[in-house]
Amino acid sequence: MTVLRNTIKKDSRAIVQDDDTKELMTRSLHYLTAGYPVHFTGPSGAGKTSLALALAKKRKRPVMLIHGNHELNNRDLIGDFTGYTSKKVVDQYVRSVYKKDESVTETWRDGRLLEAAKNGYTLVYDEFTRSQPTTNNIFLSILEEGVIPLYGTKLTEPFVKVHPEFSVVFTSNPAEYAGVYDTQDALLDRMITIPVDFMDSEREAMIVSEKADLVIEEARIITSIIANLREQCTKENEHGPSLRASLMIARLAIELDIPIDGKDEEFIRLCIDIAGNSMTRGIEAENPREKAEQLIIDACKSKNG
Ligand SMILES: Nc1ncnc2c1ncn2[C@@H]1O[C@H](COP(=O)(O)OP(=O)(O)OP(=O)(O)O)[C@@H](O)[C@H]1O
């Protein structure tokens, strides 16, 4: 049986940790401490970012967060010259002497990666495969040689040494996801990749109960409906509604005073609104929207509060 500890009533951003999650966190922390970056990969809503942030927090170093994006470039990561600072001193202390001293210097601003690597922060690079592989190339020398090459900048030194406490936690969605680039093998080779999949409905119910402040029996109704629907999503690369859907249903039901009961019309409507789109994408049918609605109604009706 799964035993949950570390409740999160006070901090809504904290994660609920069952024994499996705790064990995963401990292992990952050991890898980071030994100097290896950790990479969580899995479907959207499985809890990768939450895990990565909780893990980073455990390092007890400042945490820097970067989100992968196809427009992210070396200037964002390393830094850039942001403008000019000019200084002018006019000295007329002795009336007959006029002295003017003027200088102009370029102003440099460290990028997020440079700042984190120089100062030994823990970097969480969320959805890193959404950035172009050429942008991520800089991590090859950081992870292998422990230096940040300053190519493409007008700085005089060729590289900056990485702080010994610097560590990176990467997250990514599987390669089949839209908007995701293939990662170079050389980069994957330098990190420890751990798959993070959806939890079973009981573990999800514990999280929903904690996060939405809902009694466990009601949380179970929601997560088992969602787990049931997820199982019916057979289309390739479509994973169906995630834990996020369960959390949304729970919070909205409380907010709108809707009874958590599979036979209640308003509750069914709420489930259709929240899970309808991912179900429509996940099933194969002539009229997927209609079929998805029917599946949600059936899943709800099989559960009552
Ligand atoms: N162990 C957990 N404890 C508490 N909440 C969790 C846990 N795991 C996931 N969640 C919650 O589930 C939701 C989805 O989690 P998260 O954003 O980490 O998923 P993800 O896998 O990073 O998704 P995406 O790939 O879409 O970014 C969030 O609201 C998060 O707070």
Short mmCIF file of C-alpha atoms and ligand atoms in Angstrom, two decimals:
data_model
loop_
_atom_site.label_atom_id
_atom_site.label_comp_id
_atom_site.label_asym_id
_atom_site.label_seq_id
_atom_site.Cartn_x
_atom_site.Cartn_y
_atom_site.Cartn_z
CA MET A 1 0.00 0.00 0.00
CA THR A 2 1.23 3.49 -0.81
CA VAL A 3 1.99 5.54 2.26
CA LEU A 4 2.00 9.30 1.87
CA ARG A 5 3.94 11.63 4.04
CA ASN A 6 4.91 15.28 3.96
CA THR A 7 1.53 16.85 3.58
CA ILE A 8 1.40 20.20 1.85
CA LYS A 9 -1.53 22.08 3.32
CA LYS A 10 0.48 25.27 3.80
CA ASP A 11 2.61 25.40 0.65
CA SER A 12 0.53 24.86 -2.48
CA ARG A 13 3.67 24.56 -4.62
CA ALA A 14 5.16 21.71 -2.58
CA ILE A 15 4.80 18.19 -3.87
CA VAL A 16 3.09 15.30 -2.21
CA GLN A 17 5.62 12.53 -1.76
CA ASP A 18 4.71 8.89 -1.54
CA ASP A 19 7.37 6.22 -1.00
CA ASP A 20 8.13 5.88 -4.72
CA THR A 21 8.51 9.62 -5.20
CA LYS A 22 10.71 9.87 -2.11
CA GLU A 23 12.94 7.10 -3.36
CA LEU A 24 13.19 8.75 -6.78
CA MET A 25 14.10 12.07 -5.17
CA THR A 26 16.79 10.49 -3.01
CA ARG A 27 18.36 8.69 -5.97
CA SER A 28 18.25 11.80 -8.11
CA LEU A 29 19.77 13.91 -5.36
CA HIS A 30 22.68 11.46 -5.10
CA TYR A 31 23.27 11.71 -8.85
CA LEU A 32 23.25 15.51 -8.73
CA THR A 33 25.60 15.56 -5.75
CA ALA A 34 27.95 13.24 -7.62
CA GLY A 35 28.03 15.78 -10.45
CA TYR A 36 25.64 14.20 -12.96
CA PRO A 37 22.68 16.10 -14.37
CA VAL A 38 19.28 14.46 -14.04
CA HIS A 39 16.67 14.46 -16.80
CA PHE A 40 12.98 13.71 -16.14
CA THR A 41 11.06 12.81 -19.26
CA GLY A 42 7.42 11.83 -19.69
CA PRO A 43 3.95 12.89 -20.82
CA SER A 44 2.49 16.31 -20.12
CA GLY A 45 1.03 16.60 -16.63
CA ALA A 46 2.90 13.62 -15.17
CA GLY A 47 4.61 15.86 -12.62
CA LYS A 48 8.11 16.35 -14.11
CA THR A 49 8.41 20.08 -13.44
CA SER A 50 7.09 19.72 -9.91
CA LEU A 51 9.62 16.96 -9.25
CA ALA A 52 12.47 18.92 -10.80
CA LEU A 53 11.72 22.02 -8.71
CA ALA A 54 11.35 20.00 -5.51
CA LEU A 55 14.62 18.22 -6.25
CA ALA A 56 16.42 21.50 -6.98
CA LYS A 57 15.15 22.91 -3.70
CA LYS A 58 16.72 19.99 -1.85
CA ARG A 59 20.19 21.05 -3.05
CA LYS A 60 19.91 24.09 -0.78
CA ARG A 61 21.45 26.36 -3.42
CA PRO A 62 19.68 29.18 -5.27
CA VAL A 63 17.50 27.81 -8.05
CA MET A 64 17.44 29.24 -11.57
CA LEU A 65 14.58 28.26 -13.90
CA ILE A 66 14.79 28.36 -17.70
CA HIS A 67 11.96 27.34 -20.01
CA GLY A 68 12.88 25.76 -23.33
CA ASN A 69 11.68 27.71 -26.33
CA HIS A 70 12.58 27.67 -30.01
CA GLU A 71 13.55 31.33 -29.80
CA LEU A 72 15.93 30.85 -26.86
CA ASN A 73 19.47 31.67 -27.99
CA ASN A 74 23.01 32.06 -26.71
CA ARG A 75 22.44 35.68 -25.80
CA ASP A 76 19.68 34.59 -23.40
CA LEU A 77 21.90 31.86 -21.96
CA ILE A 78 25.33 33.47 -21.85
CA GLY A 79 24.47 37.15 -21.85
CA ASP A 80 24.73 40.20 -24.00
CA PHE A 81 25.88 43.80 -24.16
CA THR A 82 22.81 45.80 -23.26
CA GLY A 83 23.99 49.31 -24.14
CA TYR A 84 26.56 51.92 -23.26
CA THR A 85 27.46 53.76 -20.10
CA SER A 86 29.11 57.10 -20.62
CA LYS A 87 30.98 59.06 -18.02
CA LYS A 88 31.98 62.73 -18.36
CA VAL A 89 34.05 64.65 -15.83
CA VAL A 90 34.48 68.38 -16.36
CA ASP A 91 37.05 69.86 -14.05
CA GLN A 92 37.22 73.66 -13.71
CA TYR A 93 38.60 73.77 -10.23
CA VAL A 94 41.32 76.17 -11.36
CA ARG A 95 39.50 78.84 -13.36
CA SER A 96 42.11 79.19 -16.02
CA VAL A 97 42.28 75.43 -16.66
CA TYR A 98 39.48 73.52 -18.41
CA LYS A 99 39.78 69.71 -18.18
CA LYS A 100 37.27 67.31 -19.67
CA ASP A 101 37.48 63.54 -19.28
CA GLU A 102 34.95 61.47 -21.20
CA SER A 103 34.69 57.69 -21.50
CA VAL A 104 32.14 55.29 -22.94
CA THR A 105 31.95 51.61 -21.93
CA GLU A 106 29.66 48.83 -23.04
CA THR A 107 27.39 47.34 -20.38
CA TRP A 108 27.32 43.53 -20.12
CA ARG A 109 24.48 41.55 -18.55
CA ASP A 110 25.06 37.89 -17.65
CA GLY A 111 22.59 35.44 -19.19
CA ARG A 112 20.72 33.05 -16.90
CA LEU A 113 22.93 30.07 -17.62
CA LEU A 114 26.16 32.01 -17.11
CA GLU A 115 24.88 33.47 -13.85
CA ALA A 116 23.81 30.05 -12.55
CA ALA A 117 26.99 28.25 -13.66
CA LYS A 118 29.36 30.94 -12.31
CA ASN A 119 27.68 31.09 -8.92
CA GLY A 120 26.92 27.40 -8.38
CA TYR A 121 23.12 27.60 -8.56
CA THR A 122 20.89 24.65 -9.36
CA LEU A 123 19.47 25.14 -12.83
CA VAL A 124 16.09 23.70 -13.76
CA TYR A 125 15.88 23.64 -17.55
CA ASP A 126 12.20 22.88 -18.12
CA GLU A 127 11.14 21.40 -21.48
CA PHE A 128 14.67 21.78 -22.82
CA THR A 129 13.86 19.95 -26.05
CA ARG A 130 11.66 22.87 -27.08
CA SER A 131 14.87 24.87 -27.65
CA GLN A 132 16.81 24.35 -30.85
CA PRO A 133 19.54 21.68 -30.59
CA THR A 134 22.16 24.28 -31.64
CA THR A 135 21.17 26.41 -28.63
CA ASN A 136 21.55 23.44 -26.31
CA ASN A 137 25.02 22.62 -27.69
CA ILE A 138 26.55 24.87 -25.06
CA PHE A 139 25.61 22.26 -22.44
CA LEU A 140 28.03 19.79 -24.03
CA SER A 141 31.10 21.71 -22.85
CA ILE A 142 29.47 22.68 -19.56
CA LEU A 143 28.67 19.09 -18.66
CA GLU A 144 31.83 17.50 -20.04
CA GLU A 145 34.63 20.02 -19.59
CA GLY A 146 33.14 22.16 -16.83
CA VAL A 147 33.56 25.39 -18.78
CA ILE A 148 31.17 27.80 -20.48
CA PRO A 149 32.57 28.83 -23.84
CA LEU A 150 31.93 32.50 -24.49
CA TYR A 151 31.75 32.17 -28.26
CA GLY A 152 29.78 34.76 -30.15
CA THR A 153 30.35 37.41 -27.48
CA LYS A 154 32.81 40.30 -27.55
CA LEU A 155 34.15 39.34 -24.13
CA THR A 156 37.92 38.94 -24.05
CA GLU A 157 38.22 35.69 -22.07
CA PRO A 158 37.41 32.55 -24.12
CA PHE A 159 35.50 30.71 -21.38
CA VAL A 160 34.31 30.84 -17.77
CA LYS A 161 34.86 27.98 -15.34
CA VAL A 162 31.75 26.29 -13.97
CA HIS A 163 31.30 26.50 -10.18
CA PRO A 164 31.71 23.05 -8.52
CA GLU A 165 28.25 23.30 -6.89
CA PHE A 166 26.48 23.98 -10.19
CA SER A 167 23.99 21.28 -11.17
CA VAL A 168 21.24 20.90 -13.75
CA VAL A 169 17.87 19.19 -13.74
CA PHE A 170 16.36 18.85 -17.22
CA THR A 171 12.75 17.99 -18.07
CA SER A 172 11.29 17.08 -21.43
CA ASN A 173 8.26 15.67 -23.16
CA PRO A 174 8.78 12.61 -25.39
CA ALA A 175 10.13 13.26 -28.89
CA GLU A 176 6.71 12.63 -30.51
CA TYR A 177 5.21 15.75 -28.94
CA ALA A 178 4.49 18.72 -31.23
CA GLY A 179 7.06 21.54 -31.05
CA VAL A 180 9.77 19.30 -29.64
CA TYR A 181 13.20 18.89 -31.29
CA ASP A 182 15.22 15.70 -31.36
CA THR A 183 17.98 15.86 -28.78
CA GLN A 184 21.55 15.18 -29.81
CA ASP A 185 22.74 11.79 -28.52
CA ALA A 186 25.90 13.47 -27.24
CA LEU A 187 23.84 15.57 -24.83
CA LEU A 188 21.58 12.70 -23.70
CA ASP A 189 24.73 10.68 -23.11
CA ARG A 190 25.90 13.17 -20.51
CA MET A 191 22.77 13.09 -18.34
CA ILE A 192 20.85 10.50 -16.35
CA THR A 193 17.42 10.15 -17.94
CA ILE A 194 14.60 8.95 -15.71
CA PRO A 195 11.11 8.32 -17.15
CA VAL A 196 8.24 9.88 -15.20
CA ASP A 197 4.86 8.43 -16.11
CA PHE A 198 1.32 9.05 -14.88
CA MET A 199 0.68 7.76 -11.38
CA ASP A 200 -2.05 5.27 -10.58
CA SER A 201 -5.41 6.74 -9.60
CA GLU A 202 -4.89 6.13 -5.86
CA ARG A 203 -1.64 8.14 -5.81
CA GLU A 204 -3.31 10.86 -7.86
CA ALA A 205 -6.24 10.88 -5.42
CA MET A 206 -3.86 11.57 -2.52
CA ILE A 207 -2.39 14.52 -4.44
CA VAL A 208 -5.81 15.91 -5.41
CA SER A 209 -7.03 15.52 -1.85
CA GLU A 210 -4.01 17.40 -0.49
CA LYS A 211 -3.80 20.10 -3.13
CA ALA A 212 -7.50 20.86 -3.53
CA ASP A 213 -8.27 20.26 0.13
CA LEU A 214 -10.87 17.65 -0.69
CA VAL A 215 -11.84 14.56 1.30
CA ILE A 216 -10.08 11.49 -0.06
CA GLU A 217 -13.29 9.68 -1.06
CA GLU A 218 -14.30 12.56 -3.33
CA ALA A 219 -10.78 12.89 -4.74
CA ARG A 220 -10.93 9.16 -5.58
CA ILE A 221 -14.14 9.63 -7.58
CA ILE A 222 -12.45 12.27 -9.75
CA THR A 223 -9.13 10.51 -10.28
CA SER A 224 -10.74 7.18 -11.07
CA ILE A 225 -12.95 8.83 -13.70
CA ILE A 226 -9.86 10.44 -15.23
CA ALA A 227 -7.84 7.19 -15.04
CA ASN A 228 -10.72 5.33 -16.70
CA LEU A 229 -10.85 7.91 -19.51
CA ARG A 230 -7.07 7.87 -19.95
CA GLU A 231 -7.16 4.12 -20.52
CA GLN A 232 -9.57 4.63 -23.40
CA CYS A 233 -7.21 6.96 -25.26
CA THR A 234 -5.67 4.52 -27.66
CA LYS A 235 -4.48 6.94 -30.35
CA GLU A 236 -0.71 6.98 -30.74
CA ASN A 237 1.09 9.74 -28.79
CA GLU A 238 -2.12 10.98 -27.17
CA HIS A 239 -2.13 10.35 -23.46
CA GLY A 240 -5.58 11.62 -22.50
CA PRO A 241 -6.44 13.80 -19.51
CA SER A 242 -3.71 14.20 -16.88
CA LEU A 243 -3.54 14.90 -13.17
CA ARG A 244 -4.02 18.56 -14.11
CA ALA A 245 -7.56 17.70 -15.30
CA SER A 246 -8.34 16.03 -11.94
CA LEU A 247 -7.03 19.05 -10.05
CA MET A 248 -9.10 21.42 -12.21
CA ILE A 249 -12.28 19.40 -11.70
CA ALA A 250 -11.69 19.25 -7.94
CA ARG A 251 -10.97 22.98 -7.55
CA LEU A 252 -13.85 24.07 -9.79
CA ALA A 253 -16.33 21.74 -8.13
CA ILE A 254 -15.43 23.30 -4.78
CA GLU A 255 -15.44 26.85 -6.15
CA LEU A 256 -18.78 26.45 -7.96
CA ASP A 257 -20.34 24.32 -5.26
CA ILE A 258 -20.93 21.38 -7.60
CA PRO A 259 -21.47 18.02 -5.87
CA ILE A 260 -18.76 15.48 -6.70
CA ASP A 261 -21.15 12.85 -7.85
CA GLY A 262 -21.00 11.04 -11.18
CA LYS A 263 -24.78 11.22 -11.50
CA ASP A 264 -24.99 14.98 -11.06
CA GLU A 265 -25.62 16.80 -14.35
CA GLU A 266 -23.47 19.81 -13.45
CA PHE A 267 -20.59 17.57 -12.43
CA ILE A 268 -20.82 15.65 -15.71
CA ARG A 269 -20.84 18.96 -17.62
CA LEU A 270 -17.72 20.08 -15.75
CA CYS A 271 -15.93 16.81 -16.58
CA ILE A 272 -16.89 17.16 -20.24
CA ASP A 273 -15.59 20.73 -20.37
CA ILE A 274 -12.28 19.80 -18.77
CA ALA A 275 -11.56 16.36 -20.21
CA GLY A 276 -13.48 16.66 -23.50
CA ASN A 277 -10.72 18.09 -25.64
CA SER A 278 -7.97 15.66 -24.64
CA MET A 279 -10.42 12.75 -24.99
CA THR A 280 -11.45 13.91 -28.47
CA ARG A 281 -7.79 13.93 -29.50
CA GLY A 282 -7.09 10.58 -27.87
CA ILE A 283 -9.77 8.35 -29.37
CA GLU A 284 -10.40 6.98 -32.82
CA ALA A 285 -14.04 7.38 -33.89
CA GLU A 286 -16.07 8.72 -36.75
CA ASN A 287 -17.32 11.57 -34.62
CA PRO A 288 -14.66 11.83 -31.91
CA ARG A 289 -16.23 14.77 -30.04
CA GLU A 290 -19.57 13.01 -29.64
CA LYS A 291 -17.89 9.73 -28.72
CA ALA A 292 -15.64 11.50 -26.19
CA GLU A 293 -18.67 13.10 -24.50
CA GLN A 294 -20.39 9.72 -24.29
CA LEU A 295 -17.29 8.10 -22.77
CA ILE A 296 -17.10 10.85 -20.15
CA ILE A 297 -20.79 10.50 -19.31
CA ASP A 298 -20.37 6.71 -18.97
CA ALA A 299 -17.24 7.08 -16.82
CA CYS A 300 -19.02 9.58 -14.55
CA LYS A 301 -22.17 7.51 -14.24
CA SER A 302 -20.12 4.49 -13.16
CA LYS A 303 -19.02 6.59 -10.17
CA ASN A 304 -21.33 8.24 -7.69
CA GLY A 305 -20.58 10.04 -4.48
N1 LIG B 1 3.82 14.80 -6.49
C1 LIG B 1 3.02 15.84 -6.67
N2 LIG B 1 2.52 16.51 -5.62
C2 LIG B 1 1.70 17.56 -5.77
N3 LIG B 1 1.29 18.03 -6.95
C3 LIG B 1 1.74 17.42 -8.05
C4 LIG B 1 2.64 16.30 -7.98
N4 LIG B 1 2.91 15.90 -9.23
C5 LIG B 1 2.24 16.73 -10.04
N5 LIG B 1 1.53 17.64 -9.34
C6 LIG B 1 0.64 18.70 -9.89
O1 LIG B 1 0.18 18.23 -11.15
C7 LIG B 1 0.18 19.28 -12.11
C8 LIG B 1 1.07 18.91 -13.27
O2 LIG B 1 2.42 18.78 -12.81
P1 LIG B 1 3.68 19.32 -13.64
O3 LIG B 1 3.44 20.69 -14.18
O4 LIG B 1 4.87 19.12 -12.77
O5 LIG B 1 3.70 18.27 -14.84
P2 LIG B 1 4.71 18.17 -16.08
O6 LIG B 1 4.95 16.73 -16.27
O7 LIG B 1 5.88 19.05 -15.88
O8 LIG B 1 3.80 18.73 -17.25
P3 LIG B 1 4.22 19.47 -18.61
O9 LIG B 1 5.04 18.48 -19.41
O10 LIG B 1 2.91 19.78 -19.27
O11 LIG B 1 4.98 20.69 -18.20
C9 LIG B 1 0.65 20.53 -11.38
O12 LIG B 1 -0.50 21.26 -10.97
C10 LIG B 1 1.39 19.99 -10.18
O13 LIG B 1 1.31 20.90 -9.10
#
